[in-house]
């Protein structure tokens, strides 16, 4: 059984029901449009919602969005650790980040420290399309082993700063490869796993690929929350 953590009031892992997540495609700083989309997703059964935080304007919209929605809000952040610090101060429920791409280790420590202080879980999101060059070279491309090594490297980086409230995803557009990566990862860690197939294609093709990949893993007893 995986470790249990809480995204807002929603339990993830530890035998909790598999929670359903989605992600907005609005501009996050367009608060009205973002809130309207979140409410529609909530009506459709979404239990956790993620928004992109590409800049400070988006980060500064987080508390305004949270005031108007009823489900936990996750911030999707790349490269700029200051955005993670800002959304943490504004009450974000969880952060999706790759600790390895936000610069110096003191940046990782700063994010780990504030998330520990405020009980904010971090999802380590590894994607085949952005896999580290050295791992591509080591494994001859994107492989299950490479995705898992990347994920566990990020885990160890957060652990170094006494942070353990972690969820992990290892997504790519190849369904069998995605399933192999999650299967391998589930054998190496007890952290909860977020399932998804990234860049799955057109809506119809994406639905088929996601159903095959996510459904297959759930049938294997792998996965705690799904995209």
mmCIF file of C-alpha atoms in Angstrom:
data_model
loop_
_atom_site.group_PDB
_atom_site.id
_atom_site.type_symbol
_atom_site.label_atom_id
_atom_site.label_comp_id
_atom_site.label_asym_id
_atom_site.label_seq_id
_atom_site.Cartn_x
_atom_site.Cartn_y
_atom_site.Cartn_z
ATOM 1 C CA UNK A 1 0.000 0.000 0.000
ATOM 2 C CA UNK A 2 1.232 3.474 -0.856
ATOM 3 C CA UNK A 3 1.805 6.351 1.553
ATOM 4 C CA UNK A 4 -1.272 8.527 2.146
ATOM 5 C CA UNK A 5 -1.144 12.272 1.594
ATOM 6 C CA UNK A 6 -3.805 14.944 1.363
ATOM 7 C CA UNK A 7 -4.390 17.402 -1.474
ATOM 8 C CA UNK A 8 -6.559 19.855 0.379
ATOM 9 C CA UNK A 9 -9.178 17.583 1.945
ATOM 10 C CA UNK A 10 -8.846 14.863 -0.716
ATOM 11 C CA UNK A 11 -6.835 11.811 0.394
ATOM 12 C CA UNK A 12 -4.444 10.343 -2.160
ATOM 13 C CA UNK A 13 -2.846 6.929 -1.607
ATOM 14 C CA UNK A 14 -2.917 4.707 1.425
ATOM 15 C CA UNK A 15 -5.980 2.817 0.230
ATOM 16 C CA UNK A 16 -8.085 5.936 -0.439
ATOM 17 C CA UNK A 17 -10.432 5.844 -3.454
ATOM 18 C CA UNK A 18 -8.719 6.772 -6.729
ATOM 19 C CA UNK A 19 -9.262 10.518 -7.168
ATOM 20 C CA UNK A 20 -9.987 12.177 -10.517
ATOM 21 C CA UNK A 21 -7.987 15.204 -11.613
ATOM 22 C CA UNK A 22 -8.034 17.498 -14.629
ATOM 23 C CA UNK A 23 -6.203 20.608 -15.810
ATOM 24 C CA UNK A 24 -7.543 23.944 -17.000
ATOM 25 C CA UNK A 25 -6.658 25.228 -20.469
ATOM 26 C CA UNK A 26 -7.594 28.818 -19.639
ATOM 27 C CA UNK A 27 -5.097 31.553 -18.858
ATOM 28 C CA UNK A 28 -4.795 31.248 -15.106
ATOM 29 C CA UNK A 29 -4.713 34.999 -14.550
ATOM 30 C CA UNK A 30 -8.116 35.206 -16.299
ATOM 31 C CA UNK A 31 -9.786 34.365 -13.015
ATOM 32 C CA UNK A 32 -13.378 34.463 -14.264
ATOM 33 C CA UNK A 33 -12.736 32.053 -17.147
ATOM 34 C CA UNK A 34 -10.628 29.744 -14.998
ATOM 35 C CA UNK A 35 -13.214 29.584 -12.221
ATOM 36 C CA UNK A 36 -16.008 28.962 -14.740
ATOM 37 C CA UNK A 37 -14.080 26.043 -16.247
ATOM 38 C CA UNK A 38 -13.283 24.585 -12.828
ATOM 39 C CA UNK A 39 -16.958 24.678 -11.851
ATOM 40 C CA UNK A 40 -17.922 22.818 -15.036
ATOM 41 C CA UNK A 41 -15.243 20.212 -14.363
ATOM 42 C CA UNK A 42 -16.431 19.860 -10.781
ATOM 43 C CA UNK A 43 -19.968 19.191 -12.014
ATOM 44 C CA UNK A 44 -18.531 16.517 -14.322
ATOM 45 C CA UNK A 45 -16.904 14.704 -11.394
ATOM 46 C CA UNK A 46 -13.445 16.284 -11.154
ATOM 47 C CA UNK A 47 -12.148 16.162 -7.578
ATOM 48 C CA UNK A 48 -8.788 17.967 -7.915
ATOM 49 C CA UNK A 49 -7.882 20.653 -10.461
ATOM 50 C CA UNK A 50 -4.515 21.837 -11.767
ATOM 51 C CA UNK A 51 -3.656 25.179 -13.357
ATOM 52 C CA UNK A 52 -0.543 26.351 -15.172
ATOM 53 C CA UNK A 53 1.608 28.931 -13.369
ATOM 54 C CA UNK A 54 3.920 30.262 -16.105
ATOM 55 C CA UNK A 55 4.449 33.716 -14.592
ATOM 56 C CA UNK A 56 3.844 35.871 -11.544
ATOM 57 C CA UNK A 57 0.468 37.116 -12.811
ATOM 58 C CA UNK A 58 -0.781 33.538 -12.766
ATOM 59 C CA UNK A 59 0.698 32.934 -9.304
ATOM 60 C CA UNK A 60 -1.003 36.039 -7.948
ATOM 61 C CA UNK A 61 -4.382 34.744 -9.158
ATOM 62 C CA UNK A 62 -4.265 31.591 -7.022
ATOM 63 C CA UNK A 63 -5.953 32.939 -3.895
ATOM 64 C CA UNK A 64 -8.641 34.667 -5.986
ATOM 65 C CA UNK A 65 -9.415 31.369 -7.725
ATOM 66 C CA UNK A 66 -9.434 29.368 -4.487
ATOM 67 C CA UNK A 67 -11.994 31.738 -2.960
ATOM 68 C CA UNK A 68 -14.494 30.723 -5.641
ATOM 69 C CA UNK A 69 -14.042 26.951 -6.051
ATOM 70 C CA UNK A 70 -14.877 23.891 -3.981
ATOM 71 C CA UNK A 71 -12.093 21.455 -4.946
ATOM 72 C CA UNK A 72 -8.337 21.493 -4.221
ATOM 73 C CA UNK A 73 -6.081 23.503 -6.526
ATOM 74 C CA UNK A 74 -2.680 22.334 -7.800
ATOM 75 C CA UNK A 75 -0.092 24.663 -9.347
ATOM 76 C CA UNK A 76 1.877 23.389 -12.347
ATOM 77 C CA UNK A 77 5.303 25.047 -12.231
ATOM 78 C CA UNK A 78 8.423 24.774 -14.367
ATOM 79 C CA UNK A 79 11.861 26.349 -13.936
ATOM 80 C CA UNK A 80 11.036 29.293 -11.625
ATOM 81 C CA UNK A 81 11.072 28.361 -7.944
ATOM 82 C CA UNK A 82 9.881 31.857 -6.957
ATOM 83 C CA UNK A 83 6.496 31.000 -8.474
ATOM 84 C CA UNK A 84 6.298 27.968 -6.181
ATOM 85 C CA UNK A 85 7.045 30.163 -3.164
ATOM 86 C CA UNK A 86 4.391 32.672 -4.231
ATOM 87 C CA UNK A 87 1.588 30.123 -4.682
ATOM 88 C CA UNK A 88 2.528 28.489 -1.368
ATOM 89 C CA UNK A 89 1.982 31.818 0.375
ATOM 90 C CA UNK A 90 -1.356 32.176 -1.423
ATOM 91 C CA UNK A 91 -2.800 28.902 -0.163
ATOM 92 C CA UNK A 92 -2.177 26.427 -2.982
ATOM 93 C CA UNK A 93 -3.136 22.857 -2.082
ATOM 94 C CA UNK A 94 -0.307 21.090 -3.957
ATOM 95 C CA UNK A 95 2.490 21.818 -6.409
ATOM 96 C CA UNK A 96 3.558 19.892 -9.487
ATOM 97 C CA UNK A 97 7.209 20.491 -10.190
ATOM 98 C CA UNK A 98 10.446 18.831 -11.258
ATOM 99 C CA UNK A 99 12.966 19.680 -8.518
ATOM 100 C CA UNK A 100 15.778 19.178 -11.008
ATOM 101 C CA UNK A 101 14.729 22.022 -13.304
ATOM 102 C CA UNK A 102 14.319 24.898 -10.861
ATOM 103 C CA UNK A 103 17.972 25.792 -10.630
ATOM 104 C CA UNK A 104 20.391 25.610 -7.743
ATOM 105 C CA UNK A 105 19.830 23.269 -4.826
ATOM 106 C CA UNK A 106 19.097 26.192 -2.509
ATOM 107 C CA UNK A 107 16.004 26.779 -4.693
ATOM 108 C CA UNK A 108 14.900 23.192 -4.109
ATOM 109 C CA UNK A 109 15.497 23.607 -0.386
ATOM 110 C CA UNK A 110 13.442 26.816 -0.295
ATOM 111 C CA UNK A 111 10.493 25.087 -1.989
ATOM 112 C CA UNK A 112 10.796 21.999 0.214
ATOM 113 C CA UNK A 113 10.969 24.151 3.353
ATOM 114 C CA UNK A 114 7.832 26.177 2.624
ATOM 115 C CA UNK A 115 5.863 23.133 1.463
ATOM 116 C CA UNK A 116 6.822 21.249 4.632
ATOM 117 C CA UNK A 117 5.854 24.239 6.774
ATOM 118 C CA UNK A 118 2.453 24.593 5.103
ATOM 119 C CA UNK A 119 1.738 20.877 4.556
ATOM 120 C CA UNK A 120 1.690 21.243 0.774
ATOM 121 C CA UNK A 121 2.428 18.008 -1.125
ATOM 122 C CA UNK A 122 4.625 18.026 -4.220
ATOM 123 C CA UNK A 123 4.017 15.920 -7.296
ATOM 124 C CA UNK A 124 7.171 15.063 -9.176
ATOM 125 C CA UNK A 125 6.050 15.025 -12.797
ATOM 126 C CA UNK A 126 8.424 13.275 -15.214
ATOM 127 C CA UNK A 127 7.562 13.379 -18.933
ATOM 128 C CA UNK A 128 9.208 11.417 -21.734
ATOM 129 C CA UNK A 129 9.399 14.558 -23.864
ATOM 130 C CA UNK A 130 11.482 16.439 -21.300
ATOM 131 C CA UNK A 131 13.623 13.593 -19.998
ATOM 132 C CA UNK A 132 17.159 14.658 -19.049
ATOM 133 C CA UNK A 133 19.686 14.399 -21.884
ATOM 134 C CA UNK A 134 22.109 12.351 -19.805
ATOM 135 C CA UNK A 135 19.434 9.726 -19.120
ATOM 136 C CA UNK A 136 18.496 9.582 -22.795
ATOM 137 C CA UNK A 137 22.144 8.969 -23.576
ATOM 138 C CA UNK A 138 22.550 6.392 -20.813
ATOM 139 C CA UNK A 139 19.535 4.316 -21.881
ATOM 140 C CA UNK A 140 19.582 5.013 -25.621
ATOM 141 C CA UNK A 141 16.377 7.047 -25.581
ATOM 142 C CA UNK A 142 13.208 7.238 -23.513
ATOM 143 C CA UNK A 143 12.777 3.946 -21.638
ATOM 144 C CA UNK A 144 10.889 2.833 -18.556
ATOM 145 C CA UNK A 145 14.163 2.590 -16.664
ATOM 146 C CA UNK A 146 15.150 6.117 -17.666
ATOM 147 C CA UNK A 147 11.811 7.587 -16.588
ATOM 148 C CA UNK A 148 11.994 5.828 -13.229
ATOM 149 C CA UNK A 149 15.601 6.854 -12.614
ATOM 150 C CA UNK A 150 14.658 10.462 -13.346
ATOM 151 C CA UNK A 151 11.717 10.322 -10.946
ATOM 152 C CA UNK A 152 13.672 8.701 -8.148
ATOM 153 C CA UNK A 153 16.510 11.184 -8.596
ATOM 154 C CA UNK A 154 14.033 13.999 -7.969
ATOM 155 C CA UNK A 155 12.644 12.124 -4.957
ATOM 156 C CA UNK A 156 16.110 11.810 -3.439
ATOM 157 C CA UNK A 157 16.671 15.532 -4.007
ATOM 158 C CA UNK A 158 13.544 16.416 -2.009
ATOM 159 C CA UNK A 159 14.376 13.807 0.645
ATOM 160 C CA UNK A 160 17.754 15.481 1.077
ATOM 161 C CA UNK A 161 15.879 18.497 2.450
ATOM 162 C CA UNK A 162 13.641 16.421 4.729
ATOM 163 C CA UNK A 163 10.607 16.516 2.443
ATOM 164 C CA UNK A 164 8.518 13.367 2.130
ATOM 165 C CA UNK A 165 4.974 14.436 1.150
ATOM 166 C CA UNK A 166 5.475 13.317 -2.446
ATOM 167 C CA UNK A 167 3.383 11.986 -5.329
ATOM 168 C CA UNK A 168 4.999 10.810 -8.593
ATOM 169 C CA UNK A 169 4.046 10.562 -12.269
ATOM 170 C CA UNK A 170 6.052 9.124 -15.175
ATOM 171 C CA UNK A 171 4.087 9.956 -18.309
ATOM 172 C CA UNK A 172 4.789 9.627 -22.006
ATOM 173 C CA UNK A 173 2.694 9.276 -25.172
ATOM 174 C CA UNK A 174 3.589 5.596 -25.702
ATOM 175 C CA UNK A 175 1.050 3.527 -23.762
ATOM 176 C CA UNK A 176 3.055 0.290 -23.275
ATOM 177 C CA UNK A 177 6.113 2.327 -22.260
ATOM 178 C CA UNK A 178 4.060 4.373 -19.814
ATOM 179 C CA UNK A 179 2.616 1.216 -18.280
ATOM 180 C CA UNK A 180 6.057 -0.369 -18.014
ATOM 181 C CA UNK A 181 7.437 2.726 -16.287
ATOM 182 C CA UNK A 182 4.640 2.861 -13.716
ATOM 183 C CA UNK A 183 4.920 -0.872 -13.084
ATOM 184 C CA UNK A 184 8.659 -0.547 -12.449
ATOM 185 C CA UNK A 185 8.182 2.554 -10.317
ATOM 186 C CA UNK A 186 5.547 0.833 -8.164
ATOM 187 C CA UNK A 187 8.144 -1.803 -7.294
ATOM 188 C CA UNK A 188 10.667 0.802 -6.138
ATOM 189 C CA UNK A 189 8.650 3.235 -4.053
ATOM 190 C CA UNK A 190 5.682 3.527 -1.711
ATOM 191 C CA UNK A 191 4.857 7.093 -2.743
ATOM 192 C CA UNK A 192 1.387 7.497 -4.304
ATOM 193 C CA UNK A 193 1.306 7.470 -8.111
ATOM 194 C CA UNK A 194 -0.536 9.893 -10.388
ATOM 195 C CA UNK A 195 -1.517 8.111 -13.610
ATOM 196 C CA UNK A 196 -1.767 9.660 -17.048
ATOM 197 C CA UNK A 197 -0.773 9.380 -20.695
ATOM 198 C CA UNK A 198 0.701 12.649 -21.926
ATOM 199 C CA UNK A 199 0.439 14.110 -25.440
ATOM 200 C CA UNK A 200 -2.074 11.392 -26.255
ATOM 201 C CA UNK A 201 -3.213 13.017 -29.510
ATOM 202 C CA UNK A 202 -6.682 13.978 -30.779
ATOM 203 C CA UNK A 203 -9.648 13.798 -28.380
ATOM 204 C CA UNK A 204 -10.798 10.425 -29.717
ATOM 205 C CA UNK A 205 -7.300 8.924 -29.851
ATOM 206 C CA UNK A 206 -6.406 10.470 -26.519
ATOM 207 C CA UNK A 207 -9.472 8.910 -24.923
ATOM 208 C CA UNK A 208 -8.536 5.460 -26.220
ATOM 209 C CA UNK A 209 -4.881 5.713 -25.208
ATOM 210 C CA UNK A 210 -5.697 7.107 -21.778
ATOM 211 C CA UNK A 211 -8.337 4.447 -21.159
ATOM 212 C CA UNK A 212 -5.912 1.690 -22.147
ATOM 213 C CA UNK A 213 -2.976 3.026 -20.147
ATOM 214 C CA UNK A 214 -4.778 4.233 -17.040
ATOM 215 C CA UNK A 215 -7.338 1.417 -17.010
ATOM 216 C CA UNK A 216 -4.676 -1.225 -17.510
ATOM 217 C CA UNK A 217 -2.607 0.074 -14.624
ATOM 218 C CA UNK A 218 -5.605 0.342 -12.314
ATOM 219 C CA UNK A 219 -6.468 -3.271 -13.144
ATOM 220 C CA UNK A 220 -2.940 -4.158 -12.014
ATOM 221 C CA UNK A 221 -3.552 -2.411 -8.698
ATOM 222 C CA UNK A 222 -1.274 0.508 -9.613
ATOM 223 C CA UNK A 223 -2.297 4.140 -9.237
ATOM 224 C CA UNK A 224 -3.820 6.431 -6.614
ATOM 225 C CA UNK A 225 -5.060 9.406 -8.620
ATOM 226 C CA UNK A 226 -5.689 9.852 -12.354
ATOM 227 C CA UNK A 227 -5.582 12.613 -14.948
#
